[in-house]
Amino acid sequence: QYLLDYLASGKGPMRTPTVAYMLAVRDPASGDVDLPEVFGAFEALGEKMSQKFSVLGTFGPAISKQLAGSKENARPMTLSQVWAAIDREIPEPLRSQIAHVEEVIGSASIKTVVRVRMKDGTTLALGLGSPHAEAQVEAHYQRAKIFIENVSKRDAELPLGLLRSMLDGIHGQMRTELDFSNEVRNMEKAQVMIAELNRRMGPKMKGWKFAVPKLDPRAKGLKKGILMEIAPGVSFERFVSSKGAPPK
């Protein structure tokens, strides 16, 4: 039935028949629908929603653990897509200063971060939006609204009111994230907050400290990208998994 609800949700972008088929697959042990696949059918929007629901624990610990893995499954842009985005979004003279894209160092639902080598020899992190991200988010937002309404017409055991409000909130959030100047302002605020956090928590951190990458002044004013230093250390998730062991 979830598969039929999805197929009836419009003519916009749709995942492959294989993924659509997986929407109908139930967990053989519990008989429950595979919720990660339901969220995954709506690509970037669904990935963001699954991350939120994993934190809320709405569907219980087992499903929350599955949903939390969606962040790790975010597909980065290909090298050709990265160069196309650089040519399209990075204006001169900054564009001519980028000598080489070395590797992908991170990805999220609508963004990819790559390590770039500049012609002056410095190595920086460049964040770029995924191709057609804005159109993709809008198309899947409309499809998800129809999907929820289709599900609401039958006796489905899903928190539909929460799904609707979460969908609207994440839609607005993702539209904001597509303008990288907002992320620049957030990073500038974070610099101040993290400095105070380190001052307060320093004695308890066993040699660790929080760090926010510094923005590269050459990229000031960019709206479709962000250029910053590569911060030392590890992600907060890895810090937690290390159980606070002192840094090597």
Tab-separated table of C-alpha atoms in Angstrom:
chain	number	residue	atom	x	y	z
A	1	GLN	CA	0.000	0.000	0.000
A	2	TYR	CA	2.893	2.403	0.736
A	3	LEU	CA	4.180	1.644	-2.745
A	4	LEU	CA	0.813	2.545	-4.274
A	5	ASP	CA	0.639	5.746	-2.221
A	6	TYR	CA	4.072	6.709	-3.522
A	7	LEU	CA	3.287	5.895	-7.142
A	8	ALA	CA	0.106	7.994	-6.879
A	9	SER	CA	1.945	11.038	-5.517
A	10	GLY	CA	2.599	12.759	-8.848
A	11	LYS	CA	4.636	12.822	-12.039
A	12	GLY	CA	7.716	14.581	-10.667
A	13	PRO	CA	11.144	13.003	-10.035
A	14	MET	CA	10.812	9.411	-8.886
A	15	ARG	CA	13.354	6.910	-7.642
A	16	THR	CA	14.054	3.798	-9.687
A	17	PRO	CA	11.483	0.964	-9.806
A	18	THR	CA	13.835	-1.099	-7.633
A	19	VAL	CA	13.779	1.465	-4.820
A	20	ALA	CA	10.054	2.029	-5.286
A	21	TYR	CA	9.513	-1.709	-4.965
A	22	MET	CA	11.480	-1.720	-1.709
A	23	LEU	CA	8.892	0.674	-0.266
A	24	ALA	CA	6.515	-2.281	-0.206
A	25	VAL	CA	8.952	-4.647	1.528
A	26	ARG	CA	8.260	-5.459	5.147
A	27	ASP	CA	10.716	-6.509	7.826
A	28	PRO	CA	10.379	-10.330	7.907
A	29	ALA	CA	10.864	-10.383	11.690
A	30	SER	CA	8.409	-7.686	12.772
A	31	GLY	CA	6.196	-7.307	9.713
A	32	ASP	CA	6.767	-3.530	9.816
A	33	VAL	CA	7.279	-1.437	6.719
A	34	ASP	CA	10.927	-0.549	6.034
A	35	LEU	CA	10.795	3.129	7.087
A	36	PRO	CA	14.338	4.021	5.953
A	37	GLU	CA	13.265	3.099	2.421
A	38	VAL	CA	10.112	5.218	2.714
A	39	PHE	CA	12.167	8.274	3.675
A	40	GLY	CA	14.867	7.429	1.131
A	41	ALA	CA	12.358	7.585	-1.714
A	42	PHE	CA	12.210	11.367	-1.224
A	43	GLU	CA	16.003	11.726	-1.544
A	44	ALA	CA	17.484	14.877	0.057
A	45	LEU	CA	14.274	15.870	1.839
A	46	GLY	CA	13.726	12.349	3.125
A	47	GLU	CA	17.319	12.004	4.301
A	48	LYS	CA	16.970	15.159	6.396
A	49	MET	CA	13.651	13.973	7.856
A	50	SER	CA	15.056	10.566	8.734
A	51	GLN	CA	17.915	12.237	10.634
A	52	LYS	CA	15.425	14.325	12.636
A	53	PHE	CA	13.248	11.326	13.472
A	54	SER	CA	16.317	9.312	14.531
A	55	VAL	CA	17.030	11.965	17.171
A	56	LEU	CA	13.389	12.161	18.330
A	57	GLY	CA	13.144	8.381	18.627
A	58	THR	CA	9.569	8.486	17.311
A	59	PHE	CA	9.635	4.955	15.901
A	60	GLY	CA	11.591	3.268	18.686
A	61	PRO	CA	15.328	2.521	19.147
A	62	ALA	CA	15.726	-0.057	16.374
A	63	ILE	CA	14.208	2.143	13.640
A	64	SER	CA	16.002	5.229	15.030
A	65	LYS	CA	19.327	3.448	14.614
A	66	GLN	CA	18.493	2.604	10.988
A	67	LEU	CA	17.365	6.161	10.259
A	68	ALA	CA	20.516	7.619	11.834
A	69	GLY	CA	22.570	5.828	9.188
A	70	SER	CA	21.016	7.910	6.412
A	71	LYS	CA	23.552	10.679	6.995
A	72	GLU	CA	26.380	8.255	6.296
A	73	ASN	CA	24.658	7.175	3.071
A	74	ALA	CA	24.458	10.677	1.573
A	75	ARG	CA	25.846	10.462	-1.956
A	76	PRO	CA	28.566	13.021	-2.750
A	77	MET	CA	28.841	14.732	-6.099
A	78	THR	CA	31.070	13.124	-8.694
A	79	LEU	CA	34.313	14.823	-9.679
A	80	SER	CA	32.767	16.043	-12.931
A	81	GLN	CA	29.785	17.480	-11.026
A	82	VAL	CA	32.153	19.236	-8.614
A	83	TRP	CA	34.067	20.891	-11.459
A	84	ALA	CA	30.810	21.843	-13.179
A	85	ALA	CA	29.607	23.467	-9.942
A	86	ILE	CA	32.919	25.313	-9.556
A	87	ASP	CA	32.659	26.656	-13.109
A	88	ARG	CA	29.014	27.610	-12.583
A	89	GLU	CA	29.044	29.022	-9.045
A	90	ILE	CA	32.545	30.309	-8.256
A	91	PRO	CA	33.196	33.720	-9.854
A	92	GLU	CA	36.472	35.114	-11.052
A	93	PRO	CA	39.098	35.798	-9.894
A	94	LEU	CA	38.561	33.089	-7.257
A	95	ARG	CA	37.739	30.439	-9.853
A	96	SER	CA	41.146	30.830	-11.524
A	97	GLN	CA	42.901	30.386	-8.179
A	98	ILE	CA	41.622	26.804	-7.763
A	99	ALA	CA	44.276	24.470	-9.174
A	100	HIS	CA	43.073	20.982	-8.274
A	101	VAL	CA	40.235	19.104	-6.568
A	102	GLU	CA	41.949	16.475	-4.430
A	103	GLU	CA	39.130	14.474	-2.807
A	104	VAL	CA	35.670	14.494	-1.304
A	105	ILE	CA	35.912	14.959	2.466
A	106	GLY	CA	32.231	15.137	3.363
A	107	SER	CA	28.707	15.097	2.001
A	108	ALA	CA	25.192	15.785	3.191
A	109	SER	CA	21.779	15.612	1.579
A	110	ILE	CA	22.246	18.698	-0.628
A	111	LYS	CA	25.930	19.561	-0.215
A	112	THR	CA	29.376	18.156	-0.873
A	113	VAL	CA	32.662	19.332	0.647
A	114	VAL	CA	35.908	18.752	-1.238
A	115	ARG	CA	39.558	19.350	-0.509
A	116	VAL	CA	41.004	21.776	-3.069
A	117	ARG	CA	44.563	22.917	-3.701
A	118	MET	CA	44.908	26.559	-4.586
A	119	LYS	CA	47.524	27.885	-7.016
A	120	ASP	CA	49.375	29.523	-4.114
A	121	GLY	CA	49.888	26.050	-2.605
A	122	THR	CA	47.339	26.273	0.213
A	123	THR	CA	44.867	23.444	0.783
A	124	LEU	CA	41.311	24.415	1.692
A	125	ALA	CA	37.824	22.930	2.027
A	126	LEU	CA	35.250	24.013	-0.549
A	127	GLY	CA	31.550	23.428	0.095
A	128	LEU	CA	29.168	23.339	-2.868
A	129	GLY	CA	25.461	22.696	-3.332
A	130	SER	CA	24.400	19.584	-5.217
A	131	PRO	CA	23.353	20.131	-8.846
A	132	HIS	CA	19.688	21.099	-9.207
A	133	ALA	CA	19.333	20.904	-5.407
A	134	GLU	CA	16.690	23.628	-5.210
A	135	ALA	CA	14.484	22.053	-7.891
A	136	GLN	CA	14.951	18.618	-6.309
A	137	VAL	CA	13.934	19.846	-2.855
A	138	GLU	CA	10.809	21.564	-4.213
A	139	ALA	CA	9.748	18.566	-6.308
A	140	HIS	CA	10.140	16.107	-3.447
A	141	TYR	CA	8.417	18.467	-1.013
A	142	GLN	CA	5.313	18.537	-3.214
A	143	ARG	CA	5.465	14.769	-3.733
A	144	ALA	CA	5.888	14.125	0.014
A	145	LYS	CA	2.856	16.267	0.852
A	146	ILE	CA	0.701	14.261	-1.546
A	147	PHE	CA	2.160	10.985	-0.254
A	148	ILE	CA	1.236	11.893	3.350
A	149	GLU	CA	-2.295	12.818	2.277
A	150	ASN	CA	-2.632	9.512	0.417
A	151	VAL	CA	-1.468	7.621	3.509
A	152	SER	CA	-3.881	9.596	5.728
A	153	LYS	CA	-6.863	8.246	3.761
A	154	ARG	CA	-6.316	4.774	5.165
A	155	ASP	CA	-5.641	3.372	8.616
A	156	ALA	CA	-1.856	3.734	8.625
A	157	GLU	CA	0.046	3.541	11.904
A	158	LEU	CA	2.155	6.642	11.309
A	159	PRO	CA	2.241	9.967	13.223
A	160	LEU	CA	0.805	11.929	10.286
A	161	GLY	CA	0.468	15.271	12.116
A	162	LEU	CA	4.094	15.117	13.177
A	163	LEU	CA	5.128	14.121	9.650
A	164	ARG	CA	3.311	17.134	8.165
A	165	SER	CA	4.817	19.657	10.572
A	166	MET	CA	8.278	18.129	10.269
A	167	LEU	CA	8.058	18.199	6.474
A	168	ASP	CA	7.159	21.897	6.404
A	169	GLY	CA	9.919	22.777	8.867
A	170	ILE	CA	12.621	20.863	7.009
A	171	HIS	CA	11.491	22.296	3.675
A	172	GLY	CA	12.061	25.812	5.029
A	173	GLN	CA	15.370	24.814	6.600
A	174	MET	CA	16.714	23.332	3.372
A	175	ARG	CA	15.743	26.409	1.372
A	176	THR	CA	17.758	28.470	3.858
A	177	GLU	CA	20.733	26.083	3.649
A	178	LEU	CA	20.906	26.461	-0.124
A	179	ASP	CA	22.116	30.049	0.414
A	180	PHE	CA	25.659	29.575	1.724
A	181	SER	CA	25.795	33.155	3.021
A	182	ASN	CA	23.523	31.932	5.836
A	183	GLU	CA	26.071	29.248	6.697
A	184	VAL	CA	28.825	31.867	6.736
A	185	ARG	CA	26.880	33.897	9.304
A	186	ASN	CA	26.266	30.775	11.386
A	187	MET	CA	29.972	29.911	11.358
A	188	GLU	CA	30.885	33.414	12.487
A	189	LYS	CA	28.449	33.089	15.392
A	190	ALA	CA	29.800	29.620	16.158
A	191	GLN	CA	33.344	30.977	16.480
A	192	VAL	CA	32.225	33.099	19.432
A	193	MET	CA	30.104	30.377	21.019
A	194	ILE	CA	32.791	27.698	20.699
A	195	ALA	CA	35.449	29.930	22.245
A	196	GLU	CA	33.243	30.321	25.322
A	197	LEU	CA	32.454	26.594	25.345
A	198	ASN	CA	36.156	25.719	25.323
A	199	ARG	CA	36.788	28.179	28.156
A	200	ARG	CA	34.086	26.607	30.305
A	201	MET	CA	34.664	22.935	29.451
A	202	GLY	CA	38.424	22.919	28.833
A	203	PRO	CA	39.418	21.294	32.138
A	204	LYS	CA	36.984	18.403	31.525
A	205	MET	CA	37.914	17.701	27.879
A	206	LYS	CA	41.065	15.601	28.507
A	207	GLY	CA	43.146	17.561	26.009
A	208	TRP	CA	40.389	17.964	23.396
A	209	LYS	CA	38.773	21.212	22.343
A	210	PHE	CA	36.016	22.212	19.931
A	211	ALA	CA	37.046	23.984	16.728
A	212	VAL	CA	35.228	25.822	13.956
A	213	PRO	CA	37.049	26.208	10.602
A	214	LYS	CA	38.063	29.741	9.707
A	215	LEU	CA	36.572	31.196	6.550
A	216	ASP	CA	38.924	32.111	3.715
A	217	PRO	CA	38.589	35.861	3.005
A	218	ARG	CA	38.900	35.280	-0.754
A	219	ALA	CA	35.408	33.753	-0.786
A	220	LYS	CA	33.650	36.647	0.937
A	221	GLY	CA	30.203	37.272	-0.556
A	222	LEU	CA	29.726	33.810	-2.104
A	223	LYS	CA	26.106	32.610	-2.062
A	224	LYS	CA	26.539	29.274	-3.834
A	225	GLY	CA	29.633	28.018	-2.068
A	226	ILE	CA	31.850	28.355	0.990
A	227	LEU	CA	35.660	28.246	1.249
A	228	MET	CA	37.353	27.553	4.566
A	229	GLU	CA	40.394	26.111	6.232
A	230	ILE	CA	40.514	22.385	6.939
A	231	ALA	CA	40.052	22.143	10.684
A	232	PRO	CA	42.332	19.746	12.559
A	233	GLY	CA	40.981	16.883	14.618
A	234	VAL	CA	37.977	14.597	14.207
A	235	SER	CA	34.223	14.980	13.965
A	236	PHE	CA	32.161	15.142	17.152
A	237	GLU	CA	30.709	11.703	16.325
A	238	ARG	CA	34.193	10.176	16.303
A	239	PHE	CA	35.046	11.971	19.528
A	240	VAL	CA	31.993	10.414	21.193
A	241	SER	CA	32.845	6.949	19.851
A	242	SER	CA	36.371	7.302	21.244
A	243	LYS	CA	34.793	7.809	24.695
A	244	GLY	CA	36.862	10.932	25.211
A	245	ALA	CA	40.266	9.270	24.893
A	246	PRO	CA	43.038	11.928	24.746
A	247	PRO	CA	43.996	12.983	21.201
A	248	LYS	CA	47.139	11.456	19.703
